[in-house]
Coordinates of N, CA and C in Angstrom, one line a residue:
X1 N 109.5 -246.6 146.1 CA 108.3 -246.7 147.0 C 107.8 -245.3 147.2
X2 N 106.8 -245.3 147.2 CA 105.5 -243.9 147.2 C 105.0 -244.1 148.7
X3 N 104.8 -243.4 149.4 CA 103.5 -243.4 150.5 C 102.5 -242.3 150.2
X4 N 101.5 -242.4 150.5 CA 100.6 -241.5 150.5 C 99.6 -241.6 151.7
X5 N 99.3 -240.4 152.3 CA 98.2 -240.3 153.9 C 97.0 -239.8 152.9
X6 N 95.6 -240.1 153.8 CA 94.6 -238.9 153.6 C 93.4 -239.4 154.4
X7 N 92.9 -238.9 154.6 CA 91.9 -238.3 155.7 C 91.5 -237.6 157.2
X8 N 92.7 -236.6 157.0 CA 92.7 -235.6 158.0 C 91.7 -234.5 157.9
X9 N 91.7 -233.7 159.0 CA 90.4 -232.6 159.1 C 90.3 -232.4 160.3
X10 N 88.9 -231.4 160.1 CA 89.1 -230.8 161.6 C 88.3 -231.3 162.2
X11 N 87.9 -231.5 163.6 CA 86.9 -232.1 164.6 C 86.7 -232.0 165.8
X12 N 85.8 -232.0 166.1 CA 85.6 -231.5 167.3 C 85.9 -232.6 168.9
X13 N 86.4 -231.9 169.7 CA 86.9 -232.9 170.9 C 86.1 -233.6 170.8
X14 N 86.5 -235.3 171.6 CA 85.6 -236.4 171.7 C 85.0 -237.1 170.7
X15 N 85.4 -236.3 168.9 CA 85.0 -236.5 167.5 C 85.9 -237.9 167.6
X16 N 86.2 -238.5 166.1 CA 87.0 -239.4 165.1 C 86.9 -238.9 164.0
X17 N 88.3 -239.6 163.5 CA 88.4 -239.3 162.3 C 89.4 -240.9 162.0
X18 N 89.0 -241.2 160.2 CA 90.0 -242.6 160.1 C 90.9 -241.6 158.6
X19 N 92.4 -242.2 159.5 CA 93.4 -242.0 158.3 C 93.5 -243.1 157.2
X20 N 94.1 -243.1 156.4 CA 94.5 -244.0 155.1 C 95.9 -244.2 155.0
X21 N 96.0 -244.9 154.6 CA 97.5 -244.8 154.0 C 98.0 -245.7 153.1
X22 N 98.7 -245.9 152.1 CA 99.0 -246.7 150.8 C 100.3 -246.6 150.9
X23 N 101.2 -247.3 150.3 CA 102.4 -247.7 149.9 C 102.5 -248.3 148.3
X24 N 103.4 -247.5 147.6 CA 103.1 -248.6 146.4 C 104.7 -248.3 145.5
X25 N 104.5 -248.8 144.6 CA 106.3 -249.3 144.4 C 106.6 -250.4 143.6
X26 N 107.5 -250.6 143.3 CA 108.4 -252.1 142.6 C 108.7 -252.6 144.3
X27 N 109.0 -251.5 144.9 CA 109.7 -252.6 146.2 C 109.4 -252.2 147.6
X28 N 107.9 -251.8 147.3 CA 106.8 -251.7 148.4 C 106.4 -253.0 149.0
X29 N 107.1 -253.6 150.0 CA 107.0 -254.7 150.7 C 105.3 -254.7 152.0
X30 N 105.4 -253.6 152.4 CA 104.4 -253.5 153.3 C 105.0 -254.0 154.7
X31 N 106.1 -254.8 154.3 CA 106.2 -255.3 155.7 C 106.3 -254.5 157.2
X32 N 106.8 -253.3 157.2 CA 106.1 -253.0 158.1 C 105.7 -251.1 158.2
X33 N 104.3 -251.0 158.5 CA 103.8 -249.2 158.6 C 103.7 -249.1 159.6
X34 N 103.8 -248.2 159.6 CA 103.5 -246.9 161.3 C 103.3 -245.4 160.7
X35 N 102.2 -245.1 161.6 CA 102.2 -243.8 161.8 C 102.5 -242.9 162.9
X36 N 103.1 -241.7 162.5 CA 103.8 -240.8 163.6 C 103.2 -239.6 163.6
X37 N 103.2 -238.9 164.3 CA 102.9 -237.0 164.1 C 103.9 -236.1 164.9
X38 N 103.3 -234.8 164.6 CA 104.2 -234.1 165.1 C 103.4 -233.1 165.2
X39 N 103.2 -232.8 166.8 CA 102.4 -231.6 167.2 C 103.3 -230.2 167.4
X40 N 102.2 -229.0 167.2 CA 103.0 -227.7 166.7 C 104.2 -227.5 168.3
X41 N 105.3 -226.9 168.2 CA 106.7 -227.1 168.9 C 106.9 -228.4 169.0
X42 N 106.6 -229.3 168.7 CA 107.1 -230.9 169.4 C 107.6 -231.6 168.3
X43 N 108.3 -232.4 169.0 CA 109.1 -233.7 168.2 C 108.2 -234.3 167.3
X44 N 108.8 -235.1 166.9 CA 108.0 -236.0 165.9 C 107.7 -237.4 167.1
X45 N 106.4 -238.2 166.7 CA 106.9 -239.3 167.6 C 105.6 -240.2 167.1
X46 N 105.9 -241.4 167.6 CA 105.7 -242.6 167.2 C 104.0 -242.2 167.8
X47 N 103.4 -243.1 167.0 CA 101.9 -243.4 166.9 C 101.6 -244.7 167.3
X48 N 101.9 -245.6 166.1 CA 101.5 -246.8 166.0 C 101.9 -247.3 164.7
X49 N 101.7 -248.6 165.2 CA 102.7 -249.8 163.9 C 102.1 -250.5 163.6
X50 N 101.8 -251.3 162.3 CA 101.2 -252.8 161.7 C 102.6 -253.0 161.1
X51 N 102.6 -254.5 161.5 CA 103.7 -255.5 160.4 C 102.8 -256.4 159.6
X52 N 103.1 -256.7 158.7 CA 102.3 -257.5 157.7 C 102.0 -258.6 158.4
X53 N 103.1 -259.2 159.2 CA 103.1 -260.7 160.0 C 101.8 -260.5 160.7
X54 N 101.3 -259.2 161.2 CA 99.6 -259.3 161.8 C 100.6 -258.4 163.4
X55 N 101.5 -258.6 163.6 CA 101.6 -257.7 165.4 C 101.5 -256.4 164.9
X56 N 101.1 -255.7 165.9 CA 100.4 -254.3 166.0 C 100.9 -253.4 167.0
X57 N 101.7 -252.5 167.3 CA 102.3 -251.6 168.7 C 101.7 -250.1 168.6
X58 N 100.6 -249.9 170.1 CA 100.0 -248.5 169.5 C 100.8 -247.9 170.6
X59 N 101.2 -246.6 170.4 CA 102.2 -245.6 171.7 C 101.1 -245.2 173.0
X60 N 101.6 -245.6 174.4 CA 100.6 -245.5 175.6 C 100.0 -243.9 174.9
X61 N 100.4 -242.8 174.8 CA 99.2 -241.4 174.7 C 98.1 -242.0 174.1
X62 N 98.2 -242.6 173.5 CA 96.3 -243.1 172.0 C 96.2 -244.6 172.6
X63 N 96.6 -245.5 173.7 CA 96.1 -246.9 173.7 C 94.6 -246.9 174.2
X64 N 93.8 -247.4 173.8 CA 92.5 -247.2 174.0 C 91.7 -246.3 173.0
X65 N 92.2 -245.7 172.5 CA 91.4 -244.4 171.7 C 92.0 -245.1 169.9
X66 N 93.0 -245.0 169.9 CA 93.1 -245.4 168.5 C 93.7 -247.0 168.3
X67 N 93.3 -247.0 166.5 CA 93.4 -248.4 166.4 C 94.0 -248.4 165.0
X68 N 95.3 -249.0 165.0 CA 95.4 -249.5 163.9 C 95.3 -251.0 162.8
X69 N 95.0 -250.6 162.0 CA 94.8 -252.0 160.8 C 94.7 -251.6 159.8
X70 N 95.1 -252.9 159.4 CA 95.4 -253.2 158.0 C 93.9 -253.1 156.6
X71 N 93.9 -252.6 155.7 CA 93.8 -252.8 154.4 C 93.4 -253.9 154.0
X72 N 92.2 -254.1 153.3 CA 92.2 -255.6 152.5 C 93.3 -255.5 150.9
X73 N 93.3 -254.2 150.6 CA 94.0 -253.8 149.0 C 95.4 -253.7 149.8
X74 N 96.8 -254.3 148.9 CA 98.0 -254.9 149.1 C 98.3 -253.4 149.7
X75 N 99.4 -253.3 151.0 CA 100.0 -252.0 151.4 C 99.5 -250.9 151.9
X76 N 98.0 -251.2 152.5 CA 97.5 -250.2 153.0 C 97.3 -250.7 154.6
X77 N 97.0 -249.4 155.3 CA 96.9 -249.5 156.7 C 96.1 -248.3 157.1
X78 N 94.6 -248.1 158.1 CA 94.4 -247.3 158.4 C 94.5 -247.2 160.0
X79 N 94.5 -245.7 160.2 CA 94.3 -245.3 162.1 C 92.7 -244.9 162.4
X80 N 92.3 -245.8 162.9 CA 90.9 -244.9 163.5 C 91.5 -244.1 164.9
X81 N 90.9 -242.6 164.8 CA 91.5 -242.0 165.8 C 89.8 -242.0 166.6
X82 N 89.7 -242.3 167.9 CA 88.3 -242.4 168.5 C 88.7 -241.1 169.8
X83 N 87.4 -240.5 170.1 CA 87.6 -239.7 171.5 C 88.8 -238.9 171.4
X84 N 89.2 -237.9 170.4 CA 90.1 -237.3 169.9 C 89.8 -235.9 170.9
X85 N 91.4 -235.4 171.1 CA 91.7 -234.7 172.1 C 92.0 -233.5 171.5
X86 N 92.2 -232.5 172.0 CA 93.1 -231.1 171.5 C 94.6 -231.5 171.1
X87 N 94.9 -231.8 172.0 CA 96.6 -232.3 172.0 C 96.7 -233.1 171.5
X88 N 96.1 -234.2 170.3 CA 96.2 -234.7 169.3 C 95.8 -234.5 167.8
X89 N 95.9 -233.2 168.1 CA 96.3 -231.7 166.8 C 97.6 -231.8 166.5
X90 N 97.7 -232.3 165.2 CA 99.5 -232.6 164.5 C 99.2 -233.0 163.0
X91 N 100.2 -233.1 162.4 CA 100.0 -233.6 161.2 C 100.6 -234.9 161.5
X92 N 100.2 -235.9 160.6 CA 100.0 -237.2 160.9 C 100.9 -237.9 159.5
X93 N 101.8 -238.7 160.0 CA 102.9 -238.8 158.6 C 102.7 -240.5 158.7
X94 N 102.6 -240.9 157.5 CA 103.2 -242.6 157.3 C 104.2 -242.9 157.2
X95 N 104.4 -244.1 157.6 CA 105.8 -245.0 157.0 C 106.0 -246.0 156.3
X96 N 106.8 -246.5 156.0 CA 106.7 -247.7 155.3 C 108.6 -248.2 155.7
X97 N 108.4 -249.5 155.9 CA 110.0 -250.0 156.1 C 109.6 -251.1 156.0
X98 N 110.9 -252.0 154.8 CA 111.1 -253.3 154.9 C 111.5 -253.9 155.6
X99 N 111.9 -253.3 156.8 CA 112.5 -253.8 158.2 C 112.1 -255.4 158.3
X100 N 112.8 -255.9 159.0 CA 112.3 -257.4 159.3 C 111.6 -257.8 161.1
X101 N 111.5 -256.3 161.2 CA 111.0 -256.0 162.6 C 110.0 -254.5 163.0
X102 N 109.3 -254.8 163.8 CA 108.2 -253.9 163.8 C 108.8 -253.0 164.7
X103 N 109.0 -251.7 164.7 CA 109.9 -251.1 165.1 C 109.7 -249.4 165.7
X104 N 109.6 -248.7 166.6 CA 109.1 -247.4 167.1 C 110.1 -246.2 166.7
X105 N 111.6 -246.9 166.2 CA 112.3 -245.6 166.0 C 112.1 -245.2 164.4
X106 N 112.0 -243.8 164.4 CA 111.9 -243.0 163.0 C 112.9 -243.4 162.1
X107 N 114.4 -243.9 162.7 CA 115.5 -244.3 161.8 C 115.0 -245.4 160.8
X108 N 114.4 -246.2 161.6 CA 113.5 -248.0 160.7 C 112.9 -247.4 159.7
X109 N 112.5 -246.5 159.7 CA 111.8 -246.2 158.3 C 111.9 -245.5 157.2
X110 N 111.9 -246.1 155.7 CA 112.8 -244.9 155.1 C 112.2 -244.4 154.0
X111 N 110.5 -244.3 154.3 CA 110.0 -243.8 153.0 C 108.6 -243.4 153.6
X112 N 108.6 -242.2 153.7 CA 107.8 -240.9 154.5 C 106.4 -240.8 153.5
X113 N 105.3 -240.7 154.2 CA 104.2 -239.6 153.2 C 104.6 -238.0 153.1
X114 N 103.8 -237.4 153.0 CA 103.7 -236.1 153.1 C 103.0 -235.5 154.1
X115 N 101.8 -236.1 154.8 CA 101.7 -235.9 156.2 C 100.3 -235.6 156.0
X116 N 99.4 -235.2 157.0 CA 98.0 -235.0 157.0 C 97.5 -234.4 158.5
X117 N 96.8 -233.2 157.9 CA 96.7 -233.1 159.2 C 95.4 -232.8 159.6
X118 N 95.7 -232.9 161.5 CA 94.4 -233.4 162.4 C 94.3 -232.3 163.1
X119 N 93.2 -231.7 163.0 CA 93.0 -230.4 164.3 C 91.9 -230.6 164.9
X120 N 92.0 -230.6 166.2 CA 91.2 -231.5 167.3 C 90.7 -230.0 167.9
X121 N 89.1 -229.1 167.9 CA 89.3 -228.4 168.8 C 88.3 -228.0 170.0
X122 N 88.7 -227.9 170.8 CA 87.8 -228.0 172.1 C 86.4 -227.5 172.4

């Protein structure tokens, strides 16, 4: 399985931007993506999840501001990031897990993009 991100950039506060993301593979299930980031000193941490079943989990910092969904082409998922902040300056990584559950911890997933990144500036 392959992931790939793209459409990161820079923007100005209160801007958007929409990510991408693809999965592809012999055993690219889709069944479930999330995207995570990781802002400069900080953890990595959860964003937001689509499971193929259609449930959706966005992390309280982005509820209201971003959205995630699905792809009409098999294994894709994008983030629209709306009303974008400084402190949502990170690079922005996908996931992909055949998990049989829609899931917030980084362990559930076991096939990473390369990451993309977002600079938000004021």
């Amino acid at each position: 399985v392959q992931v790939e991100e793209s459409g990161g950039g820079l923007v100005q506060a209160g801007g958007s931007l929409k990510l991408s993301c693809s999965a592809s593979g012999y055993a690219a299930t889709g069944r479930n993506m999330a995207w995570f980031r990781r802002a400069p000193g900080k953890d990595l941490e959860f964003v937001a999840g689509s499971a193929s079943s259609g449930g959706t989990d966005v992390a309280e910092p982005v509820q209201g501001r971003f959205t995630i969904a699905r792809g009409t082409a098999k294994n894709t998922v994008y983030l629209q990031m709306t009303n974008l902040r400084p402190e949502d300056t990170a690079v922005y990584y996908c996931a992909h897990s055949n998990g049989n559950r829609l899931m917030r911890a980084r362990s559930w997933y076991d096939v990473w993009g390369q990451g993309t990144q977002v600079t938000v500036s004021s």
